[in-house]
Coordinates of C-alpha atoms and ligand atoms in Angstrom, one line a residue:
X198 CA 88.3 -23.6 -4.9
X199 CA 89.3 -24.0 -8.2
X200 CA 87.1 -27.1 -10.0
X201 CA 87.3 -28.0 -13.6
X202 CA 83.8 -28.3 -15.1
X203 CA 82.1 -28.6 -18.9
X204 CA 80.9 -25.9 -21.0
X205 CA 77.4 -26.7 -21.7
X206 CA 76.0 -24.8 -24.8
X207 CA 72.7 -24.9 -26.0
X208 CA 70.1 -23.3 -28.8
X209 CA 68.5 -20.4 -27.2
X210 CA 64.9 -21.9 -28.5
X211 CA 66.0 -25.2 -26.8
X212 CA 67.6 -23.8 -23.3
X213 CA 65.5 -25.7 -20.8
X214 CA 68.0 -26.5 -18.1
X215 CA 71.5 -26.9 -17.4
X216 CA 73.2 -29.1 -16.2
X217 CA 76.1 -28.5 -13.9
X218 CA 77.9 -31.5 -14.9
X219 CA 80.5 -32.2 -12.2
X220 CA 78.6 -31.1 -9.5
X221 CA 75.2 -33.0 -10.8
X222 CA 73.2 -30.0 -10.3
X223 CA 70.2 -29.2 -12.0
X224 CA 70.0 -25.7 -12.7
X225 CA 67.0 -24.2 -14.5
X226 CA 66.7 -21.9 -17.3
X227 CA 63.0 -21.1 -18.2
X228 CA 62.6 -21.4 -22.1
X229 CA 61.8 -18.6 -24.2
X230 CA 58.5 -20.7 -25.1
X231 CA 57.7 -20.9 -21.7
X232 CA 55.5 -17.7 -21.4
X233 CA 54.7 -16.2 -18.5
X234 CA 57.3 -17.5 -16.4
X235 CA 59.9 -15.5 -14.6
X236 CA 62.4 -15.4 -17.5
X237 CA 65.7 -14.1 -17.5
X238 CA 66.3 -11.7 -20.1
X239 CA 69.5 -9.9 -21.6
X240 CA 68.2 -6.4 -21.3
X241 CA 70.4 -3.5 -22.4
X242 CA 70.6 -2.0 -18.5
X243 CA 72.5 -5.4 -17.7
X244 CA 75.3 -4.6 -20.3
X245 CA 76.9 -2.4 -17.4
X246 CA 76.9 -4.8 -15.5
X247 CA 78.1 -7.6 -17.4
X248 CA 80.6 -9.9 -15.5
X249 CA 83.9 -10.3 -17.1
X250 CA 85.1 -13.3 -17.7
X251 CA 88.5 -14.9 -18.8
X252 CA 88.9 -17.0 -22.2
X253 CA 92.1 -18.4 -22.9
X254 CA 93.3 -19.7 -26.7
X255 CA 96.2 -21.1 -26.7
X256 CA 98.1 -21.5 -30.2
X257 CA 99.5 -24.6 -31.4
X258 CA 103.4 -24.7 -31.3
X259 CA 102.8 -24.9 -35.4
X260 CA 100.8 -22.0 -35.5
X261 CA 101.6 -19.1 -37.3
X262 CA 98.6 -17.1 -37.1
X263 CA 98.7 -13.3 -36.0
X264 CA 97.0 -13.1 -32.4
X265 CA 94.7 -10.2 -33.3
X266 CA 93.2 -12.5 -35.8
X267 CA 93.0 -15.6 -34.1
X268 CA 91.1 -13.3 -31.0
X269 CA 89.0 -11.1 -33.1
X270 CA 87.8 -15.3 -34.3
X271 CA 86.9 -16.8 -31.0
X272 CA 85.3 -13.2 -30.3
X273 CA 83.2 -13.7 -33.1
X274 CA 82.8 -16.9 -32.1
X275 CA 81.4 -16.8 -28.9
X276 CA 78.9 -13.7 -29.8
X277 CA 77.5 -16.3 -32.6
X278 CA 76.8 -19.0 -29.8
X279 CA 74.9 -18.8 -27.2
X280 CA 76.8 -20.4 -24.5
X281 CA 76.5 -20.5 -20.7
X282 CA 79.9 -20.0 -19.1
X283 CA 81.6 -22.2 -16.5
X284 CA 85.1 -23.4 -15.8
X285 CA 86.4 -25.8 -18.5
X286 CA 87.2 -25.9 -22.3
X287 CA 85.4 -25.2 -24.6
X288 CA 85.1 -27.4 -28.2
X289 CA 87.5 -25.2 -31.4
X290 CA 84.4 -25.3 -33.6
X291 CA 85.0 -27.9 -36.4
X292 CA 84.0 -25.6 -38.8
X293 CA 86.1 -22.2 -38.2
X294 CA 89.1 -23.5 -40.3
X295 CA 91.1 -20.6 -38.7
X296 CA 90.5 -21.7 -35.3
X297 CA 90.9 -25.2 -36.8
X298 CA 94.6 -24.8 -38.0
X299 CA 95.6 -22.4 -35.2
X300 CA 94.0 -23.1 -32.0
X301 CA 94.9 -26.0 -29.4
X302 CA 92.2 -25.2 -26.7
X303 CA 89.9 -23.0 -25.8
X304 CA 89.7 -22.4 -21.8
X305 CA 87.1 -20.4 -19.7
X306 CA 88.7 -19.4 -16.6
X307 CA 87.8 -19.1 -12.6
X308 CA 84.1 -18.4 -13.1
X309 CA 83.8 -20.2 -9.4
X310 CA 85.2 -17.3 -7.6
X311 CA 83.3 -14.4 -9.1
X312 CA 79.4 -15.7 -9.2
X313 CA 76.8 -17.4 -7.2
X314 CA 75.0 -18.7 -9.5
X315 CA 75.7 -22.5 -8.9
X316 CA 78.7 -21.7 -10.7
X317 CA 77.6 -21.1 -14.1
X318 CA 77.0 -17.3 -16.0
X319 CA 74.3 -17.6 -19.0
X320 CA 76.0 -16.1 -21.7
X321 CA 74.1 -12.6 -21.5
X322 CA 75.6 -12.0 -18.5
X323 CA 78.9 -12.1 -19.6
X324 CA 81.5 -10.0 -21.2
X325 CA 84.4 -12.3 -22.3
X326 CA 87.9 -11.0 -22.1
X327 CA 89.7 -13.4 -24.6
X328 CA 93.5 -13.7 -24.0
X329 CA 95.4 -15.6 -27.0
X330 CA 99.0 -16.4 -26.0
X331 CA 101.7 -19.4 -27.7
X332 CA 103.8 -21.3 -24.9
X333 CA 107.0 -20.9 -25.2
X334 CA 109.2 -24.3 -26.0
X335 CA 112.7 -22.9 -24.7
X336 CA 112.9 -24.2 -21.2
X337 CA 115.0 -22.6 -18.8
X338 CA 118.0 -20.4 -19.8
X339 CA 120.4 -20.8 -16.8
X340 CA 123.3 -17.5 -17.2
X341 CA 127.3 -18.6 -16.9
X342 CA 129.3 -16.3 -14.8
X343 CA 132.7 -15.6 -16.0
X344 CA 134.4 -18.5 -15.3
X345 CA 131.7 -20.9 -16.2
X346 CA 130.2 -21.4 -13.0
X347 CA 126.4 -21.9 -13.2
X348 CA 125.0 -18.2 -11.9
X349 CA 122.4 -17.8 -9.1
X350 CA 119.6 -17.6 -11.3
X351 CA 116.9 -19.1 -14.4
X352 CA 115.6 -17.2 -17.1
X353 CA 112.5 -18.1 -18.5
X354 CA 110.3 -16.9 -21.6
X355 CA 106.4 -17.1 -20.3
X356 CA 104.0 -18.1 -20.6
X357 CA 106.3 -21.3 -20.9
X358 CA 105.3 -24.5 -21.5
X359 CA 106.4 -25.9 -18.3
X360 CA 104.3 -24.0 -16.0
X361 CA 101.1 -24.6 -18.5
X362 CA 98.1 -26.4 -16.6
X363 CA 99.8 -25.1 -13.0
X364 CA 98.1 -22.7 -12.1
X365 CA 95.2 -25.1 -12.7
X366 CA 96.5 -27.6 -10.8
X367 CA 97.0 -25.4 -7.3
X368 CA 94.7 -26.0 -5.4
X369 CA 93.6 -23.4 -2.2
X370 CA 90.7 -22.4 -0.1
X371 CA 88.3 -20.0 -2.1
X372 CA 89.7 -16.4 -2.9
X373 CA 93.9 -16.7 -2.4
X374 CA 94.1 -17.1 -6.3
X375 CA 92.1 -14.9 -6.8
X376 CA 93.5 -12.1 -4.6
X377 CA 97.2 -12.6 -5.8
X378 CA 95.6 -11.8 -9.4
X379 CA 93.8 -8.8 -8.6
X380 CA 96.4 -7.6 -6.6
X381 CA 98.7 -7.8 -9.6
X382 CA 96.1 -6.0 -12.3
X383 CA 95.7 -3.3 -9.5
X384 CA 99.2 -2.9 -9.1
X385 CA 100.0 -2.6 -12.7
X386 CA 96.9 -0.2 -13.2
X387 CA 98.2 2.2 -10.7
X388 CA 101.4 2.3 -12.2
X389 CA 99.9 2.4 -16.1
X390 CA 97.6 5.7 -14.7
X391 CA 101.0 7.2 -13.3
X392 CA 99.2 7.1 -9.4
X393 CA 101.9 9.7 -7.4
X394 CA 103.6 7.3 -5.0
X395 CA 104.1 9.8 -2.1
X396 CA 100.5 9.8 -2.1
X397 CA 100.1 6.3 -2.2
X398 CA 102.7 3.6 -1.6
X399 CA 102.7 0.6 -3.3
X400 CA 105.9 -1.9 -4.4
X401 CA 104.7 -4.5 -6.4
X402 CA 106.8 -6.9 -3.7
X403 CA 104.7 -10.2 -3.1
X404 CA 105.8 -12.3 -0.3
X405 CA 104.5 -16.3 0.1
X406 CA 105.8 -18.0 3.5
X407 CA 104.4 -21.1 5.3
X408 CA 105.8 -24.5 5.7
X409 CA 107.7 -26.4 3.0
X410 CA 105.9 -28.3 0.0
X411 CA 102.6 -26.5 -0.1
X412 CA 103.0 -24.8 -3.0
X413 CA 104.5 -21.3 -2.9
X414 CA 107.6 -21.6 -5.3
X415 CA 104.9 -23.3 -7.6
X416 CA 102.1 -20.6 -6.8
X417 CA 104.6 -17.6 -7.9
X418 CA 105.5 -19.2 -11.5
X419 CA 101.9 -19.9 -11.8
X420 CA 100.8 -16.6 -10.7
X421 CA 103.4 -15.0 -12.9
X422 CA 102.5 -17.1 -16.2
X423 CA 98.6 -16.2 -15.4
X424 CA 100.0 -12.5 -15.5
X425 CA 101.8 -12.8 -19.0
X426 CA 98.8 -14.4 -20.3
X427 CA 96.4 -11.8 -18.9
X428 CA 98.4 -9.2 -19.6
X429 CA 99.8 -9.4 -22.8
X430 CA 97.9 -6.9 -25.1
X431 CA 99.5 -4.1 -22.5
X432 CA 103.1 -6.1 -21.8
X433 CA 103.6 -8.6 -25.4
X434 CA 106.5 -10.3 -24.0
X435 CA 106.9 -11.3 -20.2
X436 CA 109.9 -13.3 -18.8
X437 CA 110.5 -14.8 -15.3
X438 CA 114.1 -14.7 -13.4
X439 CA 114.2 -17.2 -11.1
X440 CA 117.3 -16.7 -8.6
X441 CA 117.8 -19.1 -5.4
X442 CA 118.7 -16.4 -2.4
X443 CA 120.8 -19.5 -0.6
X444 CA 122.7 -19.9 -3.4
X445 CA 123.0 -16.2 -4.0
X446 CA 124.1 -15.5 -0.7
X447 CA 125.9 -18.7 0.4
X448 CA 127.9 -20.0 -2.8
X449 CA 130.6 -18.2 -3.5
X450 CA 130.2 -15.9 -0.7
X451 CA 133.4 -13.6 -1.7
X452 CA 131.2 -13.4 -5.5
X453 CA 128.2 -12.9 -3.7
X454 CA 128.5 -9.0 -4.5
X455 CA 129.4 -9.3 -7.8
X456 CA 126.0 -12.2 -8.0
X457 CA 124.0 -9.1 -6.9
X458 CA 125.1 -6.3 -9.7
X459 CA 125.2 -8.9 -12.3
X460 CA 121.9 -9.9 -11.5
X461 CA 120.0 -6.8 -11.2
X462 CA 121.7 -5.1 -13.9
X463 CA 120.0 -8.1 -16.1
X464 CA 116.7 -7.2 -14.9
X465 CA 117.0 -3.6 -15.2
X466 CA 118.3 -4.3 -18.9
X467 CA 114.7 -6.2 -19.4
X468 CA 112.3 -3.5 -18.0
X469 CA 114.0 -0.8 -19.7
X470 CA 112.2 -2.3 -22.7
X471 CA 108.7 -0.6 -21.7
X472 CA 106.9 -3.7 -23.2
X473 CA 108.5 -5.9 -21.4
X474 CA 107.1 -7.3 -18.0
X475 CA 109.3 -8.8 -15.5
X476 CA 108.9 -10.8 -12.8
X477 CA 112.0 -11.6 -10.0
X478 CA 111.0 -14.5 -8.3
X479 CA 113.3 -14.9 -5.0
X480 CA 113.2 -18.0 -3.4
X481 CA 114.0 -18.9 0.6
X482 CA 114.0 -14.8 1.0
X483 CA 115.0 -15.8 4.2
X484 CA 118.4 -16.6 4.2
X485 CA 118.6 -12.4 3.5
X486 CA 117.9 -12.3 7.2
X487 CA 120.4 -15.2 7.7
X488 CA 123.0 -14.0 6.1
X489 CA 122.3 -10.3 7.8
X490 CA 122.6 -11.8 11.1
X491 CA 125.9 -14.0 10.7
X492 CA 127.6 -10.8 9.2
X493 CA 126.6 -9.2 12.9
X494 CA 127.6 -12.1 14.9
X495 CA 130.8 -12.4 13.3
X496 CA 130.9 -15.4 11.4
X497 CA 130.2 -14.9 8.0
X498 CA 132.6 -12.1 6.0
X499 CA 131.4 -8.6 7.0
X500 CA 130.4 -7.0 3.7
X501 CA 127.9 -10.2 3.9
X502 CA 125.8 -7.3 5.2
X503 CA 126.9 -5.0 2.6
X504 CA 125.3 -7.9 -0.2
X505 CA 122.0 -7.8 1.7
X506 CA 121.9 -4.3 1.8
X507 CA 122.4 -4.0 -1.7
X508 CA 119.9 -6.3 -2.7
X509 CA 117.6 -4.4 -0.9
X510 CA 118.9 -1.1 -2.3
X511 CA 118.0 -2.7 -6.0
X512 CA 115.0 -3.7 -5.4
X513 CA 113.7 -0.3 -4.0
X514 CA 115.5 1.2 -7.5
X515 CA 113.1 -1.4 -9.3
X516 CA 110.0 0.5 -7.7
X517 CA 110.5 3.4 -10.3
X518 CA 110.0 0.4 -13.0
X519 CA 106.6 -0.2 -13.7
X520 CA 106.6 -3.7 -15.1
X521 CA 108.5 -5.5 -13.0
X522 CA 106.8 -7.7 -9.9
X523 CA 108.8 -9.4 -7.4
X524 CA 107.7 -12.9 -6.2
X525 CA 109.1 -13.8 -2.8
X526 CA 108.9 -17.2 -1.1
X527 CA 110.0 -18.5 2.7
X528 CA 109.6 -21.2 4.4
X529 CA 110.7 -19.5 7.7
X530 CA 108.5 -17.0 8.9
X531 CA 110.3 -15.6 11.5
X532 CA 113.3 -15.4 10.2
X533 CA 112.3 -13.4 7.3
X534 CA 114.6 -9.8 7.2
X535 CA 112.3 -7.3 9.0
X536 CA 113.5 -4.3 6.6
X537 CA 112.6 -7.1 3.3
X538 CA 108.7 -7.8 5.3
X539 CA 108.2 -4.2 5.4
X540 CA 108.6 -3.6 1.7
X541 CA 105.8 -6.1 0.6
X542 CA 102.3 -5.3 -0.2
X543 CA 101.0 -9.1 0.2
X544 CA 102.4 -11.1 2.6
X545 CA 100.4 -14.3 2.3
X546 CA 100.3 -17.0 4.5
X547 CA 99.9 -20.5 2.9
X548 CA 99.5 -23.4 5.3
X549 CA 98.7 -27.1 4.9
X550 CA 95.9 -27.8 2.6
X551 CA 92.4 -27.9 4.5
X552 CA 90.1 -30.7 4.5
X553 CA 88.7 -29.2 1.1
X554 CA 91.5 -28.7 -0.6
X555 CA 93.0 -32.0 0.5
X556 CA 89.9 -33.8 -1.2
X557 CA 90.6 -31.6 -4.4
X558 CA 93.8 -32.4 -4.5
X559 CA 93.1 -36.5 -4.4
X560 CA 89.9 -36.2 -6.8
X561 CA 92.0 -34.2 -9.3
X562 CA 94.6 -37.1 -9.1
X563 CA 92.2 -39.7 -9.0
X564 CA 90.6 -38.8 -12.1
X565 CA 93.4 -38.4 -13.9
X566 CA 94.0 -42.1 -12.9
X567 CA 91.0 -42.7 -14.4
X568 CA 91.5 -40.8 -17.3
X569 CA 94.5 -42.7 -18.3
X570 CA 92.9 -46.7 -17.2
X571 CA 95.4 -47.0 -14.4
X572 CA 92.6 -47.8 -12.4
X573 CA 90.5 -49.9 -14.0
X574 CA 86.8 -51.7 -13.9
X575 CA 85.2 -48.2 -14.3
X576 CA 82.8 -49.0 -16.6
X577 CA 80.2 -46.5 -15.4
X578 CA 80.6 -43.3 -17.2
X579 CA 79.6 -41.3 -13.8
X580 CA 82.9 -42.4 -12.1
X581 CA 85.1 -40.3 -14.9
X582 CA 83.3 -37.1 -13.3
X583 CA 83.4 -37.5 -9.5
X584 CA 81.5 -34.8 -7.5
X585 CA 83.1 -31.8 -6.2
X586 CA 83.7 -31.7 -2.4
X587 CA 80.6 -28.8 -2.1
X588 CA 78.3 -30.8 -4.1
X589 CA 79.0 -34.1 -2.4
X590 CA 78.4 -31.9 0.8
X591 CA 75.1 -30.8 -0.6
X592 CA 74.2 -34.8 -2.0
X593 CA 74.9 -36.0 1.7
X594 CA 72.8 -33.2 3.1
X595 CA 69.8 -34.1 0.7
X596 CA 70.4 -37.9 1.6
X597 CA 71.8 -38.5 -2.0
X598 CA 73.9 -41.4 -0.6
X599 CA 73.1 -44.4 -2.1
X600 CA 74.8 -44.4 -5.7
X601 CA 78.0 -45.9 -6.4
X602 CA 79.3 -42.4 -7.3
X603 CA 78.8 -40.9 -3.8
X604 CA 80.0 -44.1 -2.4
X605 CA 83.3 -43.9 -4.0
X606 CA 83.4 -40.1 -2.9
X607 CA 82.9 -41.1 0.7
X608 CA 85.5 -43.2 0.5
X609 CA 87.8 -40.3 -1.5
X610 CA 86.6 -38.0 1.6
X611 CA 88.0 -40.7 4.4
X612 CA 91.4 -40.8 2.4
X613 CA 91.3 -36.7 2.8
X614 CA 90.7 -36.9 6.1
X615 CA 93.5 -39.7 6.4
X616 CA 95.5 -37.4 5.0
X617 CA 95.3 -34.6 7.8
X618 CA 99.0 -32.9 8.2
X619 CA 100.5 -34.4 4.6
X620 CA 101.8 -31.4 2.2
X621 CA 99.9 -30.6 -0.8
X622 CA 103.4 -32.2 -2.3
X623 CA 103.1 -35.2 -0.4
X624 CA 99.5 -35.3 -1.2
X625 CA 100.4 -35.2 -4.9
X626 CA 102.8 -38.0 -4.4
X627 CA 100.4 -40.3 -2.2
X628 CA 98.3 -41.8 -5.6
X629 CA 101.7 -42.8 -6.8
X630 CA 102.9 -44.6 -3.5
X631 CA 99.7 -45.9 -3.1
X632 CA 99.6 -47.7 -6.9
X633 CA 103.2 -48.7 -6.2
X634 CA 102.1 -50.4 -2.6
X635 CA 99.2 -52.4 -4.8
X636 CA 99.6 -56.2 -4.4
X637 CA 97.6 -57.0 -8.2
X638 CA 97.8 -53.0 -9.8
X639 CA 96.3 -54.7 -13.2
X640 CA 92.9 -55.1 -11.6
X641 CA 92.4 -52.2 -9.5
X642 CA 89.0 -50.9 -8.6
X643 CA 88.7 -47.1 -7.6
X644 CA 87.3 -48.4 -4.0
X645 CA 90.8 -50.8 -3.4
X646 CA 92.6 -48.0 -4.7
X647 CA 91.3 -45.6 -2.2
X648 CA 91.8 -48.5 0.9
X649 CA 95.7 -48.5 -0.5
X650 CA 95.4 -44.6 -0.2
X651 CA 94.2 -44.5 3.0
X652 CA 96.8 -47.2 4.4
X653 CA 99.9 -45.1 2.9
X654 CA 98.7 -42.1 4.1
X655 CA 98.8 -43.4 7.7
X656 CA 102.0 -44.7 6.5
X657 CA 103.1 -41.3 5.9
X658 CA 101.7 -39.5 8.5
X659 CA 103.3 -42.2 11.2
X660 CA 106.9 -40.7 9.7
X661 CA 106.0 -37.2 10.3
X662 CA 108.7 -36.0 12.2
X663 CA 106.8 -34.8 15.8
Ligands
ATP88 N1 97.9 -26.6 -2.5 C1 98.4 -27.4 -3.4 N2 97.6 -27.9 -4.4 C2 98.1 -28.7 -5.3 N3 99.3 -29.2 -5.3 C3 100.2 -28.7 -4.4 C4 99.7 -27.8 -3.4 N4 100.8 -27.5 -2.6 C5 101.8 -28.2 -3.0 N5 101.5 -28.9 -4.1 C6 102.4 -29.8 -4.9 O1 103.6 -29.8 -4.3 C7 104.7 -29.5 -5.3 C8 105.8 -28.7 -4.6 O2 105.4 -27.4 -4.3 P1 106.5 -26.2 -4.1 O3 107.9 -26.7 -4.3 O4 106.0 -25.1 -4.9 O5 106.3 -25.9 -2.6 P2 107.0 -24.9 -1.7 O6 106.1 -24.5 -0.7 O7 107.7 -23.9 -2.5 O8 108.1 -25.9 -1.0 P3 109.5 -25.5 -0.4 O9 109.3 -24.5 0.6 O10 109.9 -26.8 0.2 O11 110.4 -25.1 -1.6 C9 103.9 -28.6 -6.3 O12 104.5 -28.7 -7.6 C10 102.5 -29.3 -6.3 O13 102.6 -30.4 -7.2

């Protein structure tokens, strides 16, 4: 589970302990003064082994800065400091006037998934991989057919400022980020190295399907701006083509072939430029199957079939293309085409949020509640940082339960637990019902704002269709 935490950085004379912030952890560092003692030590064997972790620099909109430059800084940078590494920003120091001019933030990246070491890498360990990108400002470029008619698909610049912060914001059990991400840099290395596909098969086709509003359409632009971020020293510009397969196939049905050539002959103008990567993101995928099956039965136009077989024809040409990934999404597992199941590598199930993720999900919008004084009389400076849901696990399980902290967490765990069932997109819209259900909102306490959770999410959950 992702879980935003602070960068803690500290003198190496001075490093005594740690402390895991968020989670309230102590975690110890023996001193370099404190002889004798087990001490962990960079020692050149390690450098093998070093972990690899992700810094992001985003540029300011402003900034004009070559990206070579502004990396080879915050390189520099972070080998002059000796920080430990965990999830979070870290400070632009005040005195690099580079960084200064240039840089917005400065973001370490899913450290949670890769170590167990309480979730926190001293800064020997580490090799940092830093990724500087710019978001692109442009919004969505939406193509007109001939006759003006909005086409079946979005055209996006990444990494774009809309999706920034999503991917962030998703929130899953431990290791299905994660998994999408390596799949991607594996599937891109294989194809970089030239791997003979007769000898092994693999299409770059990922495929999201579970029930509506938890998150797939979201997770593919996500996934696909991490990519353009991660890989842009190989690929410098990345766009995303976002095309509705209802729409495609269900519009102008009598166009629909016509929707299908135009559409791929975009994309395969895009990945002829070999720095370019692409990504197709198809949306309700199932309504290929759909459309496939009311073509047999008769009531749909026959070459309805035709379409679907040429969309499937394209995307097997797109396999000879190297940087293009294809992002599919379904609601409807079982009525996914078999022939379009077949051809993905990942077919990922995502289901309802779990207990787990259902706390994230409320603590991440409760704190940002916080953060902004909607909810008010939060005086102590604890409550801005509640506890994560595995290190209020571990506070009940040393009998930690008595501060007002864990209290309000308890309370944050019985409005997960209310919330059994909900999407993660009702989920994200249950704060804002709840503030809106508030008889005095000016004076609310984080404890009567959790009771007004609770209450709506029994609300919600009694409209649940059965
Ligand atoms: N696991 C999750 N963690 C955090 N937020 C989530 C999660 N799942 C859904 N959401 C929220 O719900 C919103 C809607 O998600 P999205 O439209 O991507 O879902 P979907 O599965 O594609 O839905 P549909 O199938 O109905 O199109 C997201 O923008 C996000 O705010």
């Amino acid at each position: 589970m992702s879980s935003p935490m602070e960068v803690v950085e500290r003198d190496p004379g001075e490093l005594k302990a740690q402390v895991d912030i968020e989670a309230g952890k102590e975690v110890e560092i023996v001193s370099e003064e404190n002889g004798g003692v087990e001490e962990p030590q960079p020692s050149s064997d390690l450098t093998e082994d070093k972990i690899q972790v992700a810094v992001e620099v985003c540029l300011k909109p402003t900034s004009t800065a070559g990206i070579h430059e502004v990396r080879f800084a915050v390189e520099r940078m972070l080998e002059k400091r000796c920080l430990s590494y965990a999830n979070g920003p870290i400070p632009v120091p005040a005195d690099d006037i580079l960084l200064v001019e240039n840089v917005e933030r400065i973001c370490i990246c899913e450290i949670d998934e890769l170590v167990d070491n309480q979730d926190v890498l001293l800064f020997w360990q580490v090799k940092p991989v830093v990724h500087v990108f710019q978001l692109s400002e442009e919004g969505p470029c939406e193509e007109l057919s001939a006759d003006g008619q909005p086409s079946s698909f979005n055209e996006w610049i990444l990494p774009a400022k809309e999706f920034d912060g999503m991917w962030e914001s998703l929130i899953y059990d431990v290791g299905l980020k994660q998994r999408l991400l390596r799949y991607a840099a594996s599937a891109l290395l294989f194809t970089e190295k030239g791997v003979d596909p007769l000898l092994v098969s693999w299409n770059r086709i990922i495929l999201l399907h579970g029930p509506p509003g938890t998150g797939k359409t979201s997770l593919c632009k996500a996934l696909a701006q991490k990519l353009s971020i991660r890989f842009s020293s190989r690929y410098p510009q990345s766009q995303l083509i976002e095309v509705n397969a209802h729409s495609l196939f269900s519009k102008w049905f009598s166009e629909s072939g016509k929707l299908v050539a135009k559409l791929f002959q975009k994309i395969h103008e895009m990945v002829e430029e070999e720095n370019n990567l692409v990504f197709v993101l198809i949306d309700e995928v199932e309504s290929l199957a759909a459309a496939r099956k009311a073509a047999l039965s008769g009531s749909e136009p026959s070459d309805s079939i035709r379409v679907v077989n040429a969309l499937l024809t394209q995307m097997d040409k797109l396999k000879n293309s190297p940087n293009v990934i294809i992002l599919t999404t379904s609601n409807i597992t079982a009525a996914i085409d078999i022939a379009f199941v077949d051809r993905a590598d990942i077919k990922a199930y995502i289901g309802p949020p779990t207990l787990e993720a259902r706390y994230e999900i409320l603590r991440s919008s409760l704190q940002e509640l916080i953060r902004r004084g909607i909810i008010s009389n939060c005086t102590d400076d604890d409550h801005k940082i509640l506890p994560s849901y595995i290190s209020l696990k571990d506070k009940l399980a040393q009998g930690v339960d008595d501060t007002e902290t864990v209290e309000l967490c308890k309370q944050l765990l019985g409005a997960a637990e209310a919330c059994e069932g909900l999407s993660g997109r009702s989920l994200r819209k249950l704060p804002f019902l709840a503030h809106a259900a508030l008889p005095h909102p000016q004076s609310c306490t984080p404890l009567k704002f959790l009771c007004a959770m609770i209450n709506t999410a029994q609300r919600e959950r009694s409209e649940l269709p059965d």
